[in-house]
Short mmCIF file of C-alpha atoms and ligand atoms in Angstrom, two decimals:
data_model
loop_
_atom_site.label_atom_id
_atom_site.label_comp_id
_atom_site.label_asym_id
_atom_site.label_seq_id
_atom_site.Cartn_x
_atom_site.Cartn_y
_atom_site.Cartn_z
CA UNK A 22 5.20 27.47 14.38
CA UNK A 23 4.88 28.14 10.93
CA UNK A 24 7.27 27.61 8.10
CA UNK A 25 7.53 27.75 4.23
CA UNK A 26 11.17 26.93 3.58
CA UNK A 27 13.12 25.14 6.14
CA UNK A 28 16.90 23.91 6.86
CA UNK A 29 17.07 20.69 8.54
CA UNK A 30 20.22 19.64 10.51
CA UNK A 31 20.52 15.74 11.06
CA UNK A 32 23.88 14.71 13.43
CA UNK A 33 26.13 11.99 13.21
CA UNK A 34 24.42 10.62 16.71
CA UNK A 35 21.22 9.93 14.14
CA UNK A 36 22.75 8.92 10.89
CA UNK A 37 25.05 6.84 12.52
CA UNK A 38 23.72 5.92 15.99
CA UNK A 39 27.11 3.43 16.83
CA UNK A 40 29.17 5.40 14.75
CA UNK A 41 29.97 2.55 12.82
CA UNK A 42 28.17 2.92 9.31
CA UNK A 43 24.92 4.30 8.61
CA UNK A 44 21.56 3.43 9.96
CA UNK A 45 17.95 3.50 9.17
CA UNK A 46 16.99 3.68 12.85
CA UNK A 47 15.91 7.33 13.18
CA UNK A 48 15.99 8.46 9.40
CA UNK A 49 12.80 6.79 8.85
CA UNK A 50 10.79 9.00 10.69
CA UNK A 51 12.84 11.83 10.06
CA UNK A 52 12.11 11.31 6.12
CA UNK A 53 8.75 10.57 6.42
CA UNK A 54 8.42 13.98 8.65
CA UNK A 55 10.33 15.76 5.39
CA UNK A 56 7.72 14.27 3.08
CA UNK A 57 5.08 15.36 5.11
CA UNK A 58 6.30 19.05 4.74
CA UNK A 59 6.65 18.88 1.32
CA UNK A 60 3.29 17.69 0.54
CA UNK A 61 2.28 20.32 2.84
CA UNK A 62 4.09 22.88 -0.06
CA UNK A 63 7.06 23.41 2.38
CA UNK A 64 10.66 23.52 1.11
CA UNK A 65 13.14 21.47 2.63
CA UNK A 66 16.67 21.37 2.46
CA UNK A 67 18.76 18.76 4.87
CA UNK A 68 22.22 19.45 6.29
CA UNK A 69 23.61 15.74 6.92
CA UNK A 70 26.54 14.96 8.92
CA UNK A 71 27.62 11.46 9.10
CA UNK A 72 30.00 10.89 6.28
CA UNK A 73 33.04 10.25 8.63
CA UNK A 74 30.92 7.94 11.00
CA UNK A 75 29.88 6.36 7.74
CA UNK A 76 32.98 5.29 6.47
CA UNK A 77 34.91 4.73 9.62
CA UNK A 78 34.48 0.78 8.92
CA UNK A 79 35.94 1.04 5.57
CA UNK A 80 39.45 2.67 6.12
CA UNK A 81 41.84 0.91 7.95
CA UNK A 82 43.58 3.59 10.50
CA UNK A 83 45.08 1.43 13.04
CA UNK A 84 44.87 3.87 15.91
CA UNK A 85 41.89 4.93 17.91
CA UNK A 86 42.40 8.52 16.37
CA UNK A 87 42.85 8.27 12.64
CA UNK A 88 45.08 10.68 10.65
CA UNK A 89 43.50 13.55 8.58
CA UNK A 90 43.97 11.84 5.75
CA UNK A 91 42.48 8.69 7.17
CA UNK A 92 39.49 10.74 8.36
CA UNK A 93 39.21 12.63 4.63
CA UNK A 94 38.96 8.93 2.92
CA UNK A 95 36.66 8.23 5.43
CA UNK A 96 34.00 11.46 4.64
CA UNK A 97 35.02 10.19 1.12
CA UNK A 98 33.55 6.69 1.18
CA UNK A 99 31.17 7.68 3.61
CA UNK A 100 29.29 10.32 2.09
CA UNK A 101 28.50 8.22 -0.62
CA UNK A 102 26.94 5.57 1.70
CA UNK A 103 25.23 8.55 3.33
CA UNK A 104 23.51 9.79 0.49
CA UNK A 105 22.67 6.33 -0.60
CA UNK A 106 20.98 5.86 2.88
CA UNK A 107 18.87 9.02 2.55
CA UNK A 108 17.85 8.16 -1.09
CA UNK A 109 16.15 4.98 -0.19
CA UNK A 110 13.57 6.80 1.96
CA UNK A 111 12.09 9.29 -0.50
CA UNK A 112 10.54 8.84 -3.69
CA UNK A 113 11.93 12.08 -5.11
CA UNK A 114 15.24 12.46 -6.48
CA UNK A 115 17.89 14.10 -3.83
CA UNK A 116 21.01 15.91 -4.76
CA UNK A 117 24.43 16.50 -2.98
CA UNK A 118 26.13 19.51 -2.25
CA UNK A 119 29.45 19.79 -0.75
CA UNK A 120 30.94 23.14 0.44
CA UNK A 121 33.29 24.39 2.68
CA UNK A 122 33.53 27.97 4.28
CA UNK A 123 35.52 29.06 1.30
CA UNK A 124 33.14 28.88 -1.01
CA UNK A 125 30.42 30.49 1.64
CA UNK A 126 32.45 33.44 2.30
CA UNK A 127 33.35 34.05 -1.84
CA UNK A 128 30.62 36.32 -3.10
CA UNK A 129 31.06 34.68 -6.70
CA UNK A 130 30.44 30.96 -5.41
CA UNK A 131 28.28 32.16 -2.50
CA UNK A 132 25.54 33.52 -5.04
CA UNK A 133 26.26 30.21 -7.22
CA UNK A 134 25.01 28.21 -4.19
CA UNK A 135 21.81 30.31 -3.97
CA UNK A 136 20.99 29.62 -7.84
CA UNK A 137 21.83 26.16 -7.74
CA UNK A 138 19.57 25.66 -4.33
CA UNK A 139 16.96 28.13 -5.65
CA UNK A 140 17.01 25.58 -9.19
CA UNK A 141 16.81 22.26 -7.21
CA UNK A 142 13.88 23.62 -4.90
CA UNK A 143 11.95 24.81 -7.90
CA UNK A 144 12.38 20.99 -9.39
CA UNK A 145 11.13 19.43 -6.43
CA UNK A 146 14.82 18.10 -5.35
CA UNK A 147 15.85 17.52 -2.02
CA UNK A 148 19.34 19.11 -1.98
CA UNK A 149 21.44 17.33 1.02
CA UNK A 150 24.48 19.81 2.12
CA UNK A 151 27.39 18.71 4.04
CA UNK A 152 30.94 20.24 4.38
CA UNK A 153 33.42 19.26 1.71
CA UNK A 154 35.54 17.19 4.25
CA UNK A 155 37.45 15.53 1.95
CA UNK A 156 39.37 18.58 0.58
CA UNK A 157 39.00 21.23 3.30
CA UNK A 158 41.33 22.17 5.55
CA UNK A 159 41.01 23.63 9.20
CA UNK A 160 41.44 27.12 7.85
CA UNK A 161 38.61 26.95 5.33
CA UNK A 162 36.20 24.67 6.99
CA UNK A 163 32.80 25.85 9.02
CA UNK A 164 34.24 22.88 11.16
CA UNK A 165 30.90 21.50 12.54
CA UNK A 166 27.43 20.85 10.56
CA UNK A 167 25.19 23.24 13.25
CA UNK A 168 27.19 26.58 11.96
CA UNK A 169 27.00 25.01 8.48
CA UNK A 170 23.18 24.52 8.49
CA UNK A 171 22.69 27.93 10.15
CA UNK A 172 25.01 29.50 6.78
CA UNK A 173 22.44 27.12 4.50
CA UNK A 174 19.82 28.79 6.23
CA UNK A 175 20.82 32.12 5.12
CA UNK A 176 21.98 31.47 1.75
CA UNK A 177 18.82 29.51 0.77
CA UNK A 178 16.82 32.27 2.51
CA UNK A 179 15.33 29.65 4.62
CA UNK A 180 12.44 31.02 7.68
CA UNK A 181 13.12 28.12 9.93
CA UNK A 182 16.20 26.14 11.25
CA UNK A 183 15.82 22.96 12.70
CA UNK A 184 18.90 21.03 14.62
CA UNK A 185 17.95 17.44 15.28
CA UNK A 186 20.20 15.85 17.56
CA UNK A 187 19.78 13.24 20.38
CA UNK A 188 19.14 15.69 23.06
CA UNK A 189 15.47 17.35 24.22
CA UNK A 190 16.57 20.88 23.94
CA UNK A 191 18.72 23.30 25.83
CA UNK A 192 18.49 22.94 29.82
CA UNK A 193 19.47 25.14 32.54
CA UNK A 194 21.65 21.79 33.88
CA UNK A 195 23.13 18.79 32.30
CA UNK A 196 19.84 16.72 32.53
CA UNK A 197 21.76 13.45 32.44
CA UNK A 198 23.19 14.29 35.98
CA UNK A 199 20.48 16.68 37.45
CA UNK A 200 17.02 15.24 37.24
CA UNK A 201 15.52 18.42 38.37
CA UNK A 202 16.91 20.06 34.99
CA UNK A 203 14.63 22.53 33.37
CA UNK A 204 14.40 22.67 29.26
CA UNK A 205 13.65 25.91 28.01
CA UNK A 206 10.90 25.80 25.67
CA UNK A 207 11.64 29.57 24.25
CA UNK A 208 14.86 31.39 23.98
CA UNK A 209 14.80 35.10 22.86
CA UNK A 210 17.89 36.61 24.12
CA UNK A 211 20.87 34.47 23.62
CA UNK A 212 23.02 35.97 26.55
CA UNK A 213 26.39 34.68 27.77
CA UNK A 214 24.79 32.45 30.65
CA UNK A 215 22.86 30.40 27.81
CA UNK A 216 26.38 30.11 26.28
CA UNK A 217 27.55 28.94 29.55
CA UNK A 218 24.65 26.32 30.42
CA UNK A 219 25.41 24.85 26.68
CA UNK A 220 29.15 24.79 27.43
CA UNK A 221 28.55 22.05 30.27
CA UNK A 222 26.55 20.13 28.17
CA UNK A 223 29.01 19.09 25.14
CA UNK A 224 30.97 15.64 25.63
CA UNK A 225 29.32 12.82 24.33
CA UNK A 226 25.87 14.60 22.98
CA UNK A 227 26.02 14.75 19.42
CA UNK A 228 29.06 15.78 17.30
CA UNK A 229 29.35 19.52 17.97
CA UNK A 230 27.64 19.79 21.27
CA UNK A 231 25.22 22.30 22.31
CA UNK A 232 27.83 25.14 21.95
CA UNK A 233 28.17 24.87 18.17
CA UNK A 234 24.16 24.58 18.05
CA UNK A 235 23.65 27.83 20.40
CA UNK A 236 26.20 29.68 17.83
CA UNK A 237 24.37 28.25 14.60
CA UNK A 238 20.82 29.26 16.46
CA UNK A 239 22.44 33.28 17.07
CA UNK A 240 23.33 33.36 13.36
CA UNK A 241 19.80 32.11 12.60
CA UNK A 242 17.68 34.67 14.49
CA UNK A 243 20.04 37.60 13.84
CA UNK A 244 19.01 37.23 10.14
CA UNK A 245 15.30 36.30 10.97
CA UNK A 246 15.33 32.62 10.65
CA UNK A 247 13.63 30.64 13.38
CA UNK A 248 15.64 28.12 14.91
CA UNK A 249 14.74 24.89 16.85
CA UNK A 250 16.63 22.36 18.62
CA UNK A 251 14.50 19.22 18.76
CA UNK A 252 15.15 15.62 19.67
CA UNK A 253 15.46 13.61 16.29
CA UNK A 254 15.64 10.26 17.65
CA UNK A 255 11.73 10.49 18.79
CA UNK A 256 9.00 10.11 16.08
CA UNK A 257 6.61 12.05 18.39
CA UNK A 258 8.59 15.71 17.90
CA UNK A 259 7.85 15.16 14.33
CA UNK A 260 4.41 15.05 15.03
CA UNK A 261 4.42 18.24 17.24
CA UNK A 262 6.05 20.09 14.57
CA UNK A 263 3.32 18.96 12.38
CA UNK A 264 0.67 20.29 14.66
CA UNK A 265 2.75 23.54 14.37
CA UNK A 266 3.87 22.71 18.38
CA UNK A 267 7.17 23.35 19.57
CA UNK A 268 8.49 19.93 21.29
CA UNK A 269 11.94 21.49 22.10
CA UNK A 270 13.77 25.06 22.29
CA UNK A 271 12.75 27.69 19.91
CA UNK A 272 15.04 30.97 19.53
CA UNK A 273 12.93 33.01 18.49
CA UNK A 274 13.68 35.01 15.43
CA UNK A 275 14.57 38.86 16.09
CA UNK A 276 12.95 40.00 12.56
CA UNK A 277 10.53 38.23 9.96
CA UNK A 278 13.03 36.97 7.56
CA UNK A 279 11.97 39.08 4.53
CA UNK A 280 12.17 42.43 6.51
CA UNK A 281 15.70 41.21 8.33
CA UNK A 282 17.06 40.80 4.66
CA UNK A 283 15.49 43.72 3.52
CA UNK A 284 17.08 46.02 6.22
CA UNK A 285 20.49 44.27 5.37
CA UNK A 286 20.06 45.12 1.69
CA UNK A 287 19.13 48.55 2.19
CA UNK A 288 21.26 49.47 5.45
CA UNK A 289 24.43 47.19 5.74
CA UNK A 290 25.31 46.44 2.00
CA UNK A 291 27.60 48.94 0.51
CA UNK A 292 26.54 49.68 -3.25
CA UNK A 293 29.63 48.94 -5.48
CA UNK A 294 27.34 50.36 -8.71
CA UNK A 295 24.70 51.81 -10.64
CA UNK A 296 22.65 50.16 -13.27
CA UNK A 297 20.37 52.59 -15.35
CA UNK A 298 17.01 51.50 -16.00
CA UNK A 299 14.92 52.40 -19.10
CA UNK A 300 11.18 53.28 -18.08
CA UNK A 301 10.10 49.87 -18.77
CA UNK A 302 12.18 48.41 -16.24
CA UNK A 303 11.88 50.58 -13.86
CA UNK A 304 7.88 49.92 -14.09
CA UNK A 305 8.77 46.16 -14.06
CA UNK A 306 10.87 46.25 -10.75
CA UNK A 307 8.72 48.98 -9.09
CA UNK A 308 5.36 48.12 -9.99
CA UNK A 309 5.29 44.85 -10.91
CA UNK A 310 7.61 42.80 -8.78
CA UNK A 311 9.64 41.61 -11.70
CA UNK A 312 13.02 40.82 -11.45
CA UNK A 313 15.83 42.90 -13.47
CA UNK A 314 16.43 41.47 -17.28
CA UNK A 315 19.25 42.72 -19.23
CA UNK A 316 17.18 44.69 -21.82
CA UNK A 317 16.04 46.82 -19.47
CA UNK A 318 19.60 48.34 -18.66
CA UNK A 319 21.22 51.33 -20.35
CA UNK A 320 24.03 52.26 -19.03
CA UNK A 321 26.02 51.14 -15.87
CA UNK A 322 28.66 52.53 -13.68
CA UNK A 323 31.14 51.33 -10.80
CA UNK A 324 33.22 48.29 -10.55
CA UNK A 325 31.72 45.34 -9.34
CA UNK A 326 31.88 41.61 -8.69
CA UNK A 327 28.64 38.92 -9.01
CA UNK A 328 27.08 39.34 -5.73
CA UNK A 329 28.33 42.81 -5.21
CA UNK A 330 25.05 45.12 -4.22
CA UNK A 331 24.20 47.72 -6.81
CA UNK A 332 21.90 50.36 -6.79
CA UNK A 333 19.12 50.25 -9.79
CA UNK A 334 18.52 53.99 -11.06
CA UNK A 335 15.81 55.57 -13.01
CA UNK A 336 17.93 56.73 -16.41
CA UNK A 337 15.24 59.31 -16.99
CA UNK A 338 15.50 61.36 -13.49
CA UNK A 339 18.53 59.42 -11.54
CA UNK A 340 16.34 58.40 -8.73
CA UNK A 341 17.63 55.35 -6.99
CA UNK A 342 14.57 53.00 -7.21
CA UNK A 343 15.93 49.52 -5.86
CA UNK A 344 18.74 48.17 -4.43
CA UNK A 345 19.78 44.40 -4.95
CA UNK A 346 22.44 41.82 -5.65
CA UNK A 347 24.14 41.74 -8.97
CA UNK A 348 24.43 38.41 -10.84
CA UNK A 349 27.11 39.46 -13.22
CA UNK A 350 30.38 41.47 -12.92
CA UNK A 351 30.65 44.96 -14.50
CA UNK A 352 32.78 43.66 -17.31
CA UNK A 353 30.23 41.20 -18.30
CA UNK A 354 27.18 43.34 -17.71
CA UNK A 355 28.96 45.52 -20.14
CA UNK A 356 28.63 43.35 -23.03
CA UNK A 357 25.06 42.18 -21.93
CA UNK A 358 23.31 45.46 -21.40
CA UNK A 359 20.20 46.58 -23.35
CA UNK A 360 20.45 42.61 -24.81
CA UNK A 361 17.35 39.83 -24.43
CA UNK A 362 18.23 37.34 -21.75
CA UNK A 363 18.33 34.09 -24.33
CA UNK A 364 21.31 36.04 -25.67
CA UNK A 365 23.41 36.02 -22.74
CA UNK A 366 25.22 32.17 -23.91
CA UNK A 367 25.65 33.69 -27.19
CA UNK A 368 27.40 36.65 -25.85
CA UNK A 369 29.24 35.52 -22.90
CA UNK A 370 29.78 31.67 -23.98
CA UNK A 371 28.01 31.16 -20.43
CA UNK A 372 24.70 32.15 -18.51
CA UNK A 373 25.05 32.31 -14.83
CA UNK A 374 21.56 33.68 -14.25
CA UNK A 375 18.81 34.82 -17.33
CA UNK A 376 18.17 37.96 -14.88
CA UNK A 377 20.39 40.40 -13.82
CA UNK A 378 18.78 41.11 -10.18
CA UNK A 379 16.82 38.37 -8.78
CA UNK A 380 13.68 40.06 -7.31
CA UNK A 381 14.25 38.14 -4.30
CA UNK A 382 17.66 39.60 -3.69
CA UNK A 383 16.44 43.21 -4.45
CA UNK A 384 14.61 45.98 -2.21
CA UNK A 385 12.62 48.51 -3.77
CA UNK A 386 13.39 51.94 -2.33
CA UNK A 387 10.13 53.79 -3.96
CA UNK A 388 6.32 53.46 -3.90
N1 LIG B 410 30.79 16.70 8.10
C1 LIG B 410 31.13 15.50 9.38
C2 LIG B 410 30.47 14.54 8.59
O1 LIG B 410 30.11 14.40 7.79
C3 LIG B 410 29.97 16.19 10.45
C4 LIG B 410 30.65 17.60 11.30
C5 LIG B 410 29.68 17.61 12.27
O2 LIG B 410 28.97 16.90 12.50
O3 LIG B 410 29.21 18.69 12.57
O4 LIG B 410 30.97 13.43 9.19
#
């Protein structure tokens, strides 16, 4: 078990074990684990549930099942409590990102989230993500934080996803009523049978249940992200992970994350335009592992939005040398092509990014 960048999802059962406000009971050992990972040079993004549970006691709701507006008010007040609860376990700053499915589906917002996470990690901050429950209506929601964590792992290009809950892993039957239940330590293929087993173990386990955890694992492993379901209520679980042992269920990634991403960029994403590069930019991109700057672009073709895929073409011989995700739409790019990065702000009045195609969002197609 080796990882460089991981998303750690912490369920409500750990943040608010009795469902009445935040508790430090389990967070202390989780935070210690995160701190040790960071000290070893790994990057960590947290996806934390618990805002509704944390705010539950603070909003009067009259009936056992709160109305949507009462729940949204709970999330609003609970989110602050939950963030404050996390922050007290870290010496480094934490940051809050509240997103909805609508944000992750929109190319421009997707790339904004990606850039923000990249910047936060580069500044040694611990990003803490939750769904923006206060504004999200059902159609725009991911709905559960297991699937949200998988999407965050994708947008942040993590290589691993740890889903922490109060169960040890995935069992062939419900371990609470079947003492002979066996835990799978590795799952290579997520079959219908696995889904059926998980379906039987939902109810009072962590919010979302096992089903959403398997869905999340499926999304992640398809994109080269190793996924682990582990018991976050047992501190020895973290010692095992630090010893590179697997204490729960490991869903094995189909491909290495970078290979999966390159495949996706190269084969799955349709290009919506072309940027024509001068010889210096071609050399920088092909031979020096550099990002593409506006100064190296001599012309462009096609209509595209920020976040769309584009071809990088050698202007001298029309050869496609790379493919990547463009940070700007074609209208803005027409204004800044050939200019220095420092001029972007003056020309456009804003600067989304100093590079046009980030190195991490690019696949080089020639040697
Ligand atoms: N976003 C919800 C909250 O913070 C949690 C959703 C989930 O537990 O899956 O309360």
